[in-house]
PDB file of C-alpha atoms in Angstrom:
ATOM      1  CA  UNK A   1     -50.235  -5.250  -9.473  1.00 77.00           C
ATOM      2  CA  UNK A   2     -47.176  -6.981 -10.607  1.00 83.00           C
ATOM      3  CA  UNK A   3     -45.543  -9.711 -11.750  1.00 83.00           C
ATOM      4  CA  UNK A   4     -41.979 -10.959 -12.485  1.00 88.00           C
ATOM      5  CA  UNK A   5     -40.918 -13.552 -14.530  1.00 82.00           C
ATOM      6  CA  UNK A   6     -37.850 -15.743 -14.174  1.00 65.00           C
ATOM      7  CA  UNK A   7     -36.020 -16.406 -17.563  1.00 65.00           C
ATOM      8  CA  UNK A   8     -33.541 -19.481 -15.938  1.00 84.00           C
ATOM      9  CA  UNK A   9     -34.056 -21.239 -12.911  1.00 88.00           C
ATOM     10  CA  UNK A  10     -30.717 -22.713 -12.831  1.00 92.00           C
ATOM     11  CA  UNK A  11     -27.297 -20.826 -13.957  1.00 94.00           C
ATOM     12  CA  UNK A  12     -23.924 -23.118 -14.491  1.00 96.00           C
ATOM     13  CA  UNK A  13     -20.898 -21.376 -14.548  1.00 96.00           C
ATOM     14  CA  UNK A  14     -17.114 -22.181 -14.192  1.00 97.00           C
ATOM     15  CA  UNK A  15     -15.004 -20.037 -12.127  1.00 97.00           C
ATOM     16  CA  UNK A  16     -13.649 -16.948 -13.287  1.00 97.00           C
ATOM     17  CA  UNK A  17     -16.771 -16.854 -16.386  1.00 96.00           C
ATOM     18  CA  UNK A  18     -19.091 -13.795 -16.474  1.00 97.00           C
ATOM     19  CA  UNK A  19     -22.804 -14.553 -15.009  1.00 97.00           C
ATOM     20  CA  UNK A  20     -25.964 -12.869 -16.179  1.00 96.00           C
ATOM     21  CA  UNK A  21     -29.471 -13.554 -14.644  1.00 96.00           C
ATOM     22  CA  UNK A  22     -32.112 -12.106 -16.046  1.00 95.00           C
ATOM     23  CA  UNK A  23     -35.464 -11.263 -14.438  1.00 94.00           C
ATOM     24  CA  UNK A  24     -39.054  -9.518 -16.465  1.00 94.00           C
ATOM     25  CA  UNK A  25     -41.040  -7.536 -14.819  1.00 95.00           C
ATOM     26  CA  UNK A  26     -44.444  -6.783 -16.008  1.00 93.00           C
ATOM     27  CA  UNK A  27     -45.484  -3.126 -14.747  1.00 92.00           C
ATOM     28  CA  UNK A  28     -44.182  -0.108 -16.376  1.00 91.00           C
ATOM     29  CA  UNK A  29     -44.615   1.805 -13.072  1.00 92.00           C
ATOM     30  CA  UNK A  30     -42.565  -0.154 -11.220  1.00 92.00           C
ATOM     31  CA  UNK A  31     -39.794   1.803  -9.739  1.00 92.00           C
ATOM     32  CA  UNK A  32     -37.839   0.362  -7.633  1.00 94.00           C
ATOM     33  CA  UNK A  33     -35.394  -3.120  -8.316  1.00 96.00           C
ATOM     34  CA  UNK A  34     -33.294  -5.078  -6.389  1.00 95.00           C
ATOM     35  CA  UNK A  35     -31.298  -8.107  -6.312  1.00 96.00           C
ATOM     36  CA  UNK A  36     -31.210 -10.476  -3.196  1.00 95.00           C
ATOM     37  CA  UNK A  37     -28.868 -13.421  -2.810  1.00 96.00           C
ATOM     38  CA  UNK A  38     -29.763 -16.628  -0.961  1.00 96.00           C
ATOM     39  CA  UNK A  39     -27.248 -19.547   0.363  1.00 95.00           C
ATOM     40  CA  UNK A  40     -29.027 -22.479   1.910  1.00 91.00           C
ATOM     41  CA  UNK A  41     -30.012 -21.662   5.429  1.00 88.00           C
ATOM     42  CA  UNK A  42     -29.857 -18.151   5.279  1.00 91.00           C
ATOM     43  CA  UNK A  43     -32.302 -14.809   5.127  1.00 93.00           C
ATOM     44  CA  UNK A  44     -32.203 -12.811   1.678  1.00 94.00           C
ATOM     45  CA  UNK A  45     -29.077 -10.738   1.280  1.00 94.00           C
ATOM     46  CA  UNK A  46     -29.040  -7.395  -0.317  1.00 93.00           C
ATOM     47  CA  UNK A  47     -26.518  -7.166  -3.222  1.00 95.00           C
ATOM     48  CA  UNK A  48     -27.248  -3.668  -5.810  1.00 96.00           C
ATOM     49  CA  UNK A  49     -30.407  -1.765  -6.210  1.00 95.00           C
ATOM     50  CA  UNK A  50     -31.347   0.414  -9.115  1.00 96.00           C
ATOM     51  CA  UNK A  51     -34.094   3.186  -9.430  1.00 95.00           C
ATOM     52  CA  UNK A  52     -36.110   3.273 -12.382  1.00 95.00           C
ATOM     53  CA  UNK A  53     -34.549   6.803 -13.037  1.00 95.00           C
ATOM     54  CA  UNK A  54     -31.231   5.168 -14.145  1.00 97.00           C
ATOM     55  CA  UNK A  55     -30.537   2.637 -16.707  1.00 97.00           C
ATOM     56  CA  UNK A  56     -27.189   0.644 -15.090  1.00 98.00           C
ATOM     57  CA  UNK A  57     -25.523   0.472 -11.377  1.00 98.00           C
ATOM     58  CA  UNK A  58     -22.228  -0.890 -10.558  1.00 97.00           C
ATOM     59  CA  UNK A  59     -21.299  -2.813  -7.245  1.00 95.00           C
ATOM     60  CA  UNK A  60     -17.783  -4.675  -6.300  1.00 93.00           C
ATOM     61  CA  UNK A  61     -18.163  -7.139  -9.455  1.00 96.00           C
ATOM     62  CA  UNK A  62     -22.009  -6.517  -9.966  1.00 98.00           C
ATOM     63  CA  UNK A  63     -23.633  -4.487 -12.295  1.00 98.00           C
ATOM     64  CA  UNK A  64     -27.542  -4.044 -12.738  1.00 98.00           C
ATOM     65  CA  UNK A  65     -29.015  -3.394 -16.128  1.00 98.00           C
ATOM     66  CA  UNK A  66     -32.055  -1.675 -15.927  1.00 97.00           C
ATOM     67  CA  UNK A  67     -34.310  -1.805 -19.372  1.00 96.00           C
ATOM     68  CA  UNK A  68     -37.387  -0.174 -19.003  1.00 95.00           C
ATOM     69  CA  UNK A  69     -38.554  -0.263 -22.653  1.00 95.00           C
ATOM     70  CA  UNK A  70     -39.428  -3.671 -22.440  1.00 94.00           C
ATOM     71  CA  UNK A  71     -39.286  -4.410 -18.525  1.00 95.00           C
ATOM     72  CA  UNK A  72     -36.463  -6.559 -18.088  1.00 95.00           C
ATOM     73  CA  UNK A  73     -33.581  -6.217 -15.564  1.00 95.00           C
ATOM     74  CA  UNK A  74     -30.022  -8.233 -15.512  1.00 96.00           C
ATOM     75  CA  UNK A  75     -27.275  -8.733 -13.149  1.00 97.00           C
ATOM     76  CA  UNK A  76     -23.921  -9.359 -14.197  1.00 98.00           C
ATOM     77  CA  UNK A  77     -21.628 -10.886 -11.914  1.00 98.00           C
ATOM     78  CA  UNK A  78     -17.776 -10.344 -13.226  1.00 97.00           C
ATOM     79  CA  UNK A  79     -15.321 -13.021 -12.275  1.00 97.00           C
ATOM     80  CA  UNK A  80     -17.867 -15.287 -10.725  1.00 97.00           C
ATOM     81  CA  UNK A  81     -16.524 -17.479  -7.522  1.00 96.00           C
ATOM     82  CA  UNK A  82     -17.178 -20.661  -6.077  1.00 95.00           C
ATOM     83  CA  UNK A  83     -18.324 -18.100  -3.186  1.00 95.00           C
ATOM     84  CA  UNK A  84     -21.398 -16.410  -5.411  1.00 97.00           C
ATOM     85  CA  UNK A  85     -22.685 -20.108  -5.526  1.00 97.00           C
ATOM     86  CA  UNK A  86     -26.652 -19.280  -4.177  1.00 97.00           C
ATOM     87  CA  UNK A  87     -30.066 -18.207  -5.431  1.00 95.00           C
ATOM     88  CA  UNK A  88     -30.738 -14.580  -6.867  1.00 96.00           C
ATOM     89  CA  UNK A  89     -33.944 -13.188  -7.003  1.00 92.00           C
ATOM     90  CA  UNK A  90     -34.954 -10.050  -8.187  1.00 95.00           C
ATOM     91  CA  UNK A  91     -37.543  -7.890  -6.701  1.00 94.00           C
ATOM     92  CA  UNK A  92     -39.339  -5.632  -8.377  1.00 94.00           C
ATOM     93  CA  UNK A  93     -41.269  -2.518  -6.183  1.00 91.00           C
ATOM     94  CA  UNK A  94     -45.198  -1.609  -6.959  1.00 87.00           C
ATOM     95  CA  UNK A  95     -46.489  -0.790  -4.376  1.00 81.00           C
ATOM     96  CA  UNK A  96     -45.652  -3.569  -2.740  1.00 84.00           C
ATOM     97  CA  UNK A  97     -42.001  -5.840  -3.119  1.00 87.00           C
ATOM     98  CA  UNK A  98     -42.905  -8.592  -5.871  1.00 91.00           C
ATOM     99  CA  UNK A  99     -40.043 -11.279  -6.140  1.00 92.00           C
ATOM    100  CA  UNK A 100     -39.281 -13.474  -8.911  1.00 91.00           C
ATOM    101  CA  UNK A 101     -39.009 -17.673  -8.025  1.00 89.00           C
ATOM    102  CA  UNK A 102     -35.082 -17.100  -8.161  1.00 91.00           C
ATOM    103  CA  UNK A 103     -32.189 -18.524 -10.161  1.00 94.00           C
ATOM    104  CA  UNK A 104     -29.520 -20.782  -8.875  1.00 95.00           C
ATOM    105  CA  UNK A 105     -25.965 -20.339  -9.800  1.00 96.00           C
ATOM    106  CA  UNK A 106     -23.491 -22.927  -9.780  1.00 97.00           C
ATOM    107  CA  UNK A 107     -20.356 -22.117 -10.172  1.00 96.00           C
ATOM    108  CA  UNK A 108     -17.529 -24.689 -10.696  1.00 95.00           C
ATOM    109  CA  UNK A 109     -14.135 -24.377  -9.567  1.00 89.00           C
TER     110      UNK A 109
ATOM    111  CA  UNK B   1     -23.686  -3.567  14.680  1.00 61.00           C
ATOM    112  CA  UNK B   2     -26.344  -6.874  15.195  1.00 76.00           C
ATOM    113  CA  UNK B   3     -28.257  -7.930  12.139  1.00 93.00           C
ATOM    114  CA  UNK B   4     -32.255  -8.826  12.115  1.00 96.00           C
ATOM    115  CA  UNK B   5     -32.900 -11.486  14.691  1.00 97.00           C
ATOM    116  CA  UNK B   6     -35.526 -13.596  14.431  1.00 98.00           C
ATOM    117  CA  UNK B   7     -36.918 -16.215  17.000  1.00 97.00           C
ATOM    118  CA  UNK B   8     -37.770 -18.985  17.249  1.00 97.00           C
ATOM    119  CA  UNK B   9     -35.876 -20.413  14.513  1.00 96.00           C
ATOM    120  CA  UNK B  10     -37.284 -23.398  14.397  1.00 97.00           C
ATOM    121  CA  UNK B  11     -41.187 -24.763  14.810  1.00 97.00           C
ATOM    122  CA  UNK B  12     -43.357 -27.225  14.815  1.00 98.00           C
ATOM    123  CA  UNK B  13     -47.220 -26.929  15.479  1.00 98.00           C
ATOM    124  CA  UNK B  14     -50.387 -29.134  14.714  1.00 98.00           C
ATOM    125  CA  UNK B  15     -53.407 -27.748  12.639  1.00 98.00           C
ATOM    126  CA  UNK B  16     -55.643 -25.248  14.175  1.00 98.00           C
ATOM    127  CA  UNK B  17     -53.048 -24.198  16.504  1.00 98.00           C
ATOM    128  CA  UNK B  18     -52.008 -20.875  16.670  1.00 98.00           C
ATOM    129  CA  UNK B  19     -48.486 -19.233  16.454  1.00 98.00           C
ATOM    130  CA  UNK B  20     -46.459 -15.933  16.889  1.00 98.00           C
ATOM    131  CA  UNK B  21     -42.943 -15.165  15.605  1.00 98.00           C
ATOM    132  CA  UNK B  22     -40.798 -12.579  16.346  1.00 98.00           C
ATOM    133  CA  UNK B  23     -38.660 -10.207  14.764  1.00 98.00           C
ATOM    134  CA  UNK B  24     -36.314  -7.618  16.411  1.00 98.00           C
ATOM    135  CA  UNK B  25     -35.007  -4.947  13.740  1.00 97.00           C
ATOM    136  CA  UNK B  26     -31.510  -3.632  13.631  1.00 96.00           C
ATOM    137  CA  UNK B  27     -31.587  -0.669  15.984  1.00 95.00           C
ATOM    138  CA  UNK B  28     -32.529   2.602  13.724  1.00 93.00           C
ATOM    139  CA  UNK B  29     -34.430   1.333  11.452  1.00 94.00           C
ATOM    140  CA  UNK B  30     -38.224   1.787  11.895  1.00 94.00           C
ATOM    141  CA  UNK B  31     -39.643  -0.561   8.955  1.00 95.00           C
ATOM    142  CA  UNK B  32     -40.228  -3.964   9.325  1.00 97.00           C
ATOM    143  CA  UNK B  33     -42.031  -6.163   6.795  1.00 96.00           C
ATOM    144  CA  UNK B  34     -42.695 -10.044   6.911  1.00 97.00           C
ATOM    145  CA  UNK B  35     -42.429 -12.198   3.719  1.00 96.00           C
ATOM    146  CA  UNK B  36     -43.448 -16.297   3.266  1.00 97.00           C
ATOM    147  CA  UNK B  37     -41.118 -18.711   1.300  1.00 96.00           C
ATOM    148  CA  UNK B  38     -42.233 -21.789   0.024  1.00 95.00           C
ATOM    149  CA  UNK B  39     -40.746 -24.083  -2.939  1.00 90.00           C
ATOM    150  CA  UNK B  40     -43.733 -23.638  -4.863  1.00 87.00           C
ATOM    151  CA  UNK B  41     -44.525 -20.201  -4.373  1.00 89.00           C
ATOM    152  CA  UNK B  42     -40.884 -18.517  -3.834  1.00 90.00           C
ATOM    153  CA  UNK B  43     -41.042 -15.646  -1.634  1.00 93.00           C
ATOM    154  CA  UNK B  44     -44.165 -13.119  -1.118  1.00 94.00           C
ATOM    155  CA  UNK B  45     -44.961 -10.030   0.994  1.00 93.00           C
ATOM    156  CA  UNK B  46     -47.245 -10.506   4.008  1.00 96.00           C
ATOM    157  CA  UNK B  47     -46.212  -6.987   5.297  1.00 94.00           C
ATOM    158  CA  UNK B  48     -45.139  -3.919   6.495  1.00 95.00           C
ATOM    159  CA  UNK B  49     -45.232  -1.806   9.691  1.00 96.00           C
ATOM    160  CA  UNK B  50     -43.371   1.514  10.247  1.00 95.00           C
ATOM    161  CA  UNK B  51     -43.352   3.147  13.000  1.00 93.00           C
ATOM    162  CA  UNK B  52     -46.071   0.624  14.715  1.00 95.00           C
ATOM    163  CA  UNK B  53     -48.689   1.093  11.745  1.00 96.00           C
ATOM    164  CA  UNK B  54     -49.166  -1.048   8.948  1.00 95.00           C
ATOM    165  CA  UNK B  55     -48.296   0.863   5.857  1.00 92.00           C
ATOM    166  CA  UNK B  56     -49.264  -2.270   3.454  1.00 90.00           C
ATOM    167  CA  UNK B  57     -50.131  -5.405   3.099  1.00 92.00           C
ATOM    168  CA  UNK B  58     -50.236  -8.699   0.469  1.00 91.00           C
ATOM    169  CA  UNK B  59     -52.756 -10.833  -0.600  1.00 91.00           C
ATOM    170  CA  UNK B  60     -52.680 -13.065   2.444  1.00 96.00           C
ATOM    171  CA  UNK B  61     -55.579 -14.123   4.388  1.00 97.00           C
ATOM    172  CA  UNK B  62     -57.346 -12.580   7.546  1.00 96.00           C
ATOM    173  CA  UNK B  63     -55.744 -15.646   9.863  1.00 98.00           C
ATOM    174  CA  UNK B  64     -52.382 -13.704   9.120  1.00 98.00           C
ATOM    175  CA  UNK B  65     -51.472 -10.785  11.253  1.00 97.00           C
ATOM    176  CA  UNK B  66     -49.111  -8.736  12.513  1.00 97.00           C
ATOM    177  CA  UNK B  67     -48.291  -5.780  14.987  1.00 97.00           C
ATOM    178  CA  UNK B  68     -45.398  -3.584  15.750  1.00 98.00           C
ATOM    179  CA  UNK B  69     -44.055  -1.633  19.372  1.00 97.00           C
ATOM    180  CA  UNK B  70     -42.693   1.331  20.251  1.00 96.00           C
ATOM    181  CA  UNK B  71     -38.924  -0.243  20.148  1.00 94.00           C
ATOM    182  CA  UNK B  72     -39.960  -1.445  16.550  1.00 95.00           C
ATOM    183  CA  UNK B  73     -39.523  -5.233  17.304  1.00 97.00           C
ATOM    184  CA  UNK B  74     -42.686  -6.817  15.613  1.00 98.00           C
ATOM    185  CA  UNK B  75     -44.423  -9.900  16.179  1.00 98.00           C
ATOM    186  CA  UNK B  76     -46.641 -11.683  13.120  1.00 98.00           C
ATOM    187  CA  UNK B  77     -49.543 -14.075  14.383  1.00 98.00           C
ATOM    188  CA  UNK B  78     -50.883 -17.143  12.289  1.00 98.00           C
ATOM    189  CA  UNK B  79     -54.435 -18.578  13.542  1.00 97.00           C
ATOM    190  CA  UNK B  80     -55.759 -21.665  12.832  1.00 98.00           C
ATOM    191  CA  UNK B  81     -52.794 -22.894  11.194  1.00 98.00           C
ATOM    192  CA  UNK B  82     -53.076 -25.084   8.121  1.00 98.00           C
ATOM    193  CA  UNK B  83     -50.650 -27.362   6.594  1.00 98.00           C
ATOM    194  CA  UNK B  84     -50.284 -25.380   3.671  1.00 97.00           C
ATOM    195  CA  UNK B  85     -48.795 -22.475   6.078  1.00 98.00           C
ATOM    196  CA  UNK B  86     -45.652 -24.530   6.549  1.00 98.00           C
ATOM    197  CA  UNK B  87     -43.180 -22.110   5.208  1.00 97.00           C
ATOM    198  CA  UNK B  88     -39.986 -20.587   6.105  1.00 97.00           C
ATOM    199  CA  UNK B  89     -41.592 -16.542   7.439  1.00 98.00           C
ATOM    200  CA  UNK B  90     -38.738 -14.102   6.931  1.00 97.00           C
ATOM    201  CA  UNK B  91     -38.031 -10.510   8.322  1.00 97.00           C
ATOM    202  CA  UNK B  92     -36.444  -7.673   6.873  1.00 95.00           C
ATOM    203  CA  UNK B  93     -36.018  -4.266   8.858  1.00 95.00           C
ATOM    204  CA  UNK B  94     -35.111  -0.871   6.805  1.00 93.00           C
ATOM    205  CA  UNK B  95     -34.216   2.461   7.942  1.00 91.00           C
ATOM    206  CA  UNK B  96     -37.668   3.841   6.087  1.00 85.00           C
ATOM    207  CA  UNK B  97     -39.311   1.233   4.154  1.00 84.00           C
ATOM    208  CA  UNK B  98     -39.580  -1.269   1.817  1.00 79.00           C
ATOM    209  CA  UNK B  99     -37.419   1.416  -0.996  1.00 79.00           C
ATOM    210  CA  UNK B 100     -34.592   1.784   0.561  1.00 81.00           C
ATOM    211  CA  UNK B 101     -32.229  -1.148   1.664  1.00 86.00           C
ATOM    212  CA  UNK B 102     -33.456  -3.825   3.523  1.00 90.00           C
ATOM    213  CA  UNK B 103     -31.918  -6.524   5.545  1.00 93.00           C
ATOM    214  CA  UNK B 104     -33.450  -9.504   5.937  1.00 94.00           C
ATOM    215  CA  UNK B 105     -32.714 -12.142   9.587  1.00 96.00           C
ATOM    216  CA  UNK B 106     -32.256 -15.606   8.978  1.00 95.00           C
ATOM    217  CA  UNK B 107     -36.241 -16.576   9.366  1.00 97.00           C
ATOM    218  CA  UNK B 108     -38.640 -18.787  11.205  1.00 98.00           C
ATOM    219  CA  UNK B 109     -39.053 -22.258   9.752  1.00 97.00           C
ATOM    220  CA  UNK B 110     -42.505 -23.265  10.660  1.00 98.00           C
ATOM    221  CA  UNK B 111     -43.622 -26.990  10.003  1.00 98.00           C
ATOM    222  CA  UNK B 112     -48.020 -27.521  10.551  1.00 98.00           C
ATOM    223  CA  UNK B 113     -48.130 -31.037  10.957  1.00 98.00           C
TER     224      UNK B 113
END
């Protein structure tokens, strides 16, 4: 099976500031990893995904740091808004999707 | 093009009832899987039909099921509801499956009283 890991359940930030959240995964197989954002009283929304046969991805002000040596995966946010205020949660493909709990990013203005 | 539409949005049913929620897909895409939210337990995988088979499944009990059609709208049933089953149930459609892009609808929020 497999399990992720959350490393921060809660993210402050002040507008304009970099953001990284982190997420652990624990199965080497894994391979497949994406990042969801969540604003209160919505579904899930994709935002990157990464294979495990590259290490980074970039998006419109998101990049995804894949690290496969010792299962961990980031997601940098450049510029962060009073807009990218939500819950991220990685998921982490085995088989099945396995999501971490999710870290919530404030950002101030 | 519409998103993943889920109904009913909201509901609220008494223990040992029974329940069915629906999800309609965005049109193309042929994989649908289900997923439970809670607080406590954040988000897990209930799961997946393509083209109207289930292809997999999480470690969810027997009282959970789920079906697809030929249009690839599916349904998910919950028997003998419990008041631990109070969740938000979410839907995500895909053009093939649960590695490639998905796009989740806004969910069901079911409340077992």
């Amino acid at each position: 099976g497999e399990s992720v890991g959350l490393h921060l359940p809660t993210l402050s930030v002040q507008e304009g500031d970099n953001s990284i959240i982190n997420c652990a995964y624990s199965n080497s197989a894994s391979d497949y990893f994406i990042w969801y954002k969540q604003e209160s009283g919505k579904g899930p929304q994709f935002i990157i995904d990464i294979r495990s046969n590259m290490d980074k991805r970039q998006g419109q002000r998101v990049t995804v740091l894949l690290n496969k040596t010792v299962k961990h995966l980031s997601l940098q946010i450049a510029a962060t808004q009073p807009g990218d205020s939500a819950v991220y949660f990685c998921a982490v493909l085995y088989s099945t999707l396995t999501f971490g709990k999710g870290t919530m990013l404030l950002v101030s203005p | 093009k519409a998103g993943v539409t889920q109904t009913p949005r909201y509901l609220i049913k008494t223990r040992g009832q029974q329940v069915t929620l629906s999800c309609s897909p965005i049109s193309g895409h042929r994989s649908v899987s289900w997923y439970q939210q809670t607080p406590g337990q954040g988000l897990q995988f209930l799961f997946e039909y393509f083209s109207e088979t289930q292809r997999n499944k999480g470690n969810f009990p027997g009282r959970f099921s789920g079906r697809q059609f030929s249009n690839s709208r599916s349904e998910m049933n919950v028997s003998t509801l419990e008041l631990g089953d109070s969740a938000l149930y979410l839907c995500a459609s895909s053009l093939e499956g649960v590695n490639t892009e998905a796009f989740f609808g806004q969910g069901t929020r079911l409340t077992v009283v």
